[in-house]
Amino acid sequence: MNQQLPFRLIEVIKTGELNRTVGSWQLKQNVDCYGNELETELSEVCCCVEDIQCATKQLSQDFVLDDDYGSDDVADYPGAIRDITEFSDIVCFAFSADGAPFCLDYRNNTKEPTVIWWDDICWRLVAPNFSAFLELFVFRS
């Protein structure tokens, strides 16, 4: 992994503040940072750099080009982005309760990656950066 992780993500990993043994972190509202409807939760945050590396490596094995995945078409879905076929600038850092990955997308900005999420049928943009992503959730037990 050649990308520099956002400072706030490094802080979260070091403190373990988002680690949960039960349940998931819920959204404050059912919208992403752009006002698009969003139905998800933050279930598992990678707890160390090695876990991030493992989860990131798994992406290219889980999202294989075939008849359904990898077309140049963009799904007609709020916040949808084109299927990712090259994962060298994508870093997986967390998962929703159903196992869908939340990732940092460095393709357009190597200093401040956006946050994307696999929404069952497409990748979608959910936040302009990691700090804004955290603002989507309620963090209290």
C-alpha positions as a printed Julia matrix, in Angstrom:
141×3 Matrix{Float64}:
   0.0     0.0     0.0
   1.65    3.19   -1.2
  -1.06    5.64   -0.15
  -0.84    7.82    2.94
  -3.84    7.05    5.15
  -5.82   10.07    6.39
  -4.61   11.3     9.79
  -8.06   10.79   11.33
  -8.14    7.14   10.17
  -4.72    6.53   11.7
  -5.99    8.11   14.92
  -9.11    5.89   14.92
  -6.97    2.79   14.44
  -4.56    3.76   17.24
  -7.27    4.58   19.77
  -9.65    1.78   18.78
 -12.51    4.24   19.3
 -14.64    2.69   16.53
 -14.1    -0.93   17.51
 -17.31   -2.68   18.56
 -17.9    -6.15   19.89
 -21.65   -6.04   19.15
 -23.78   -4.12   16.7
 -22.97   -1.38   14.22
 -22.64    2.37   14.15
 -25.85    3.85   12.73
 -26.3     6.78   10.37
 -27.45   10.12   11.81
 -29.75   10.42    8.8
 -30.33    8.13    5.85
 -28.35   10.33    3.45
 -24.73   10.52    2.3
 -22.67   13.72    2.31
 -24.23   14.72   -1.0
 -27.86   14.39    0.11
 -28.45   11.07   -1.67
 -30.45    8.42    0.15
 -28.18    6.01    1.98
 -29.11    2.84    3.85
 -26.12    1.3     5.58
 -24.25    1.15    8.84
 -20.61    1.01    9.84
 -20.02   -2.42   11.29
 -16.33   -3.3    11.2
 -13.43   -0.87   10.96
 -10.05   -2.42   10.23
  -8.08   -2.32   13.47
  -4.54   -2.14   12.06
  -2.63   -1.37    8.88
  -2.15   -5.1     8.21
  -5.95   -5.62    8.23
  -6.35   -2.7     5.82
  -3.73   -4.24    3.52
  -5.49   -7.64    3.64
  -8.93   -6.16    2.99
  -7.55   -4.04    0.16
  -5.85   -7.02   -1.49
  -9.14   -8.95   -1.3
 -10.95   -6.32   -3.39
  -9.39   -7.41   -6.68
 -10.39  -10.99   -5.89
 -13.99  -10.1    -4.94
 -14.64   -7.74   -7.87
 -13.7    -9.72  -10.96
 -14.52   -8.6   -14.47
 -17.35  -10.65  -15.96
 -20.58  -10.14  -17.9
 -22.08   -8.06  -15.05
 -19.14   -6.31  -13.41
 -16.68   -4.04  -15.13
 -18.65   -2.3   -17.83
 -18.05    1.36  -18.64
 -21.69    2.11  -17.91
 -22.58    3.92  -14.69
 -25.61    2.6   -12.82
 -28.63    4.9   -12.7
 -28.39    5.14   -8.94
 -27.75    8.11   -6.61
 -24.02    8.68   -6.21
 -23.1     5.75   -8.47
 -19.65    5.68  -10.0
 -18.17    3.48  -12.75
 -17.18   -0.07  -11.75
 -13.63   -0.16  -10.46
 -11.46   -2.47  -12.52
  -8.05   -1.39  -11.21
  -7.71   -1.29   -7.42
  -4.18    0.11   -7.03
  -5.56    3.49   -5.85
  -8.37    2.05   -3.7
  -7.88    1.23    0.0
 -10.47   -0.74    1.98
 -10.76    0.41    5.61
 -14.16   -0.84    6.85
 -17.3    -2.88    6.15
 -21.04   -2.5     6.54
 -22.97   -5.2     8.4
 -23.59   -7.14    5.17
 -19.84   -7.2     4.44
 -19.83   -4.5     1.76
 -16.54   -2.57    1.75
 -16.03    1.1     2.53
 -12.94    2.34    0.71
 -10.74    5.34    0.26
 -10.55    6.32   -3.41
  -7.24    7.99   -4.26
  -7.75    8.02   -8.03
  -8.57   11.75   -8.27
  -6.74   13.09   -5.22
  -3.7    11.42   -3.69
  -3.71   13.76   -0.66
  -7.39   13.61    0.3
  -9.22   10.53   -0.97
 -12.97   10.34   -1.28
 -14.92    7.58    0.47
 -16.81    5.06   -1.65
 -18.96    2.06   -0.72
 -20.18   -1.04   -2.56
 -23.97   -0.62   -2.5
 -24.96   -4.11   -3.61
 -25.18   -3.27   -7.32
 -22.64   -0.48   -7.78
 -19.87    1.53   -6.19
 -21.05    4.86   -4.94
 -19.47    8.02   -3.64
 -20.59    8.69   -0.05
 -18.2    11.36    1.28
 -15.58   13.81    0.0
 -13.07   12.65    2.66
 -12.7    10.43    5.72
 -13.58   13.1     8.28
 -16.82   13.92    6.46
 -17.56   10.18    6.28
 -17.31    9.9    10.07
 -19.77   12.8    10.42
 -22.46   10.61    8.82
 -22.61    8.28   11.85
 -23.68    8.43   15.49
 -20.79    7.3    17.66
 -22.15    6.52   21.1
 -22.98    3.27   22.78
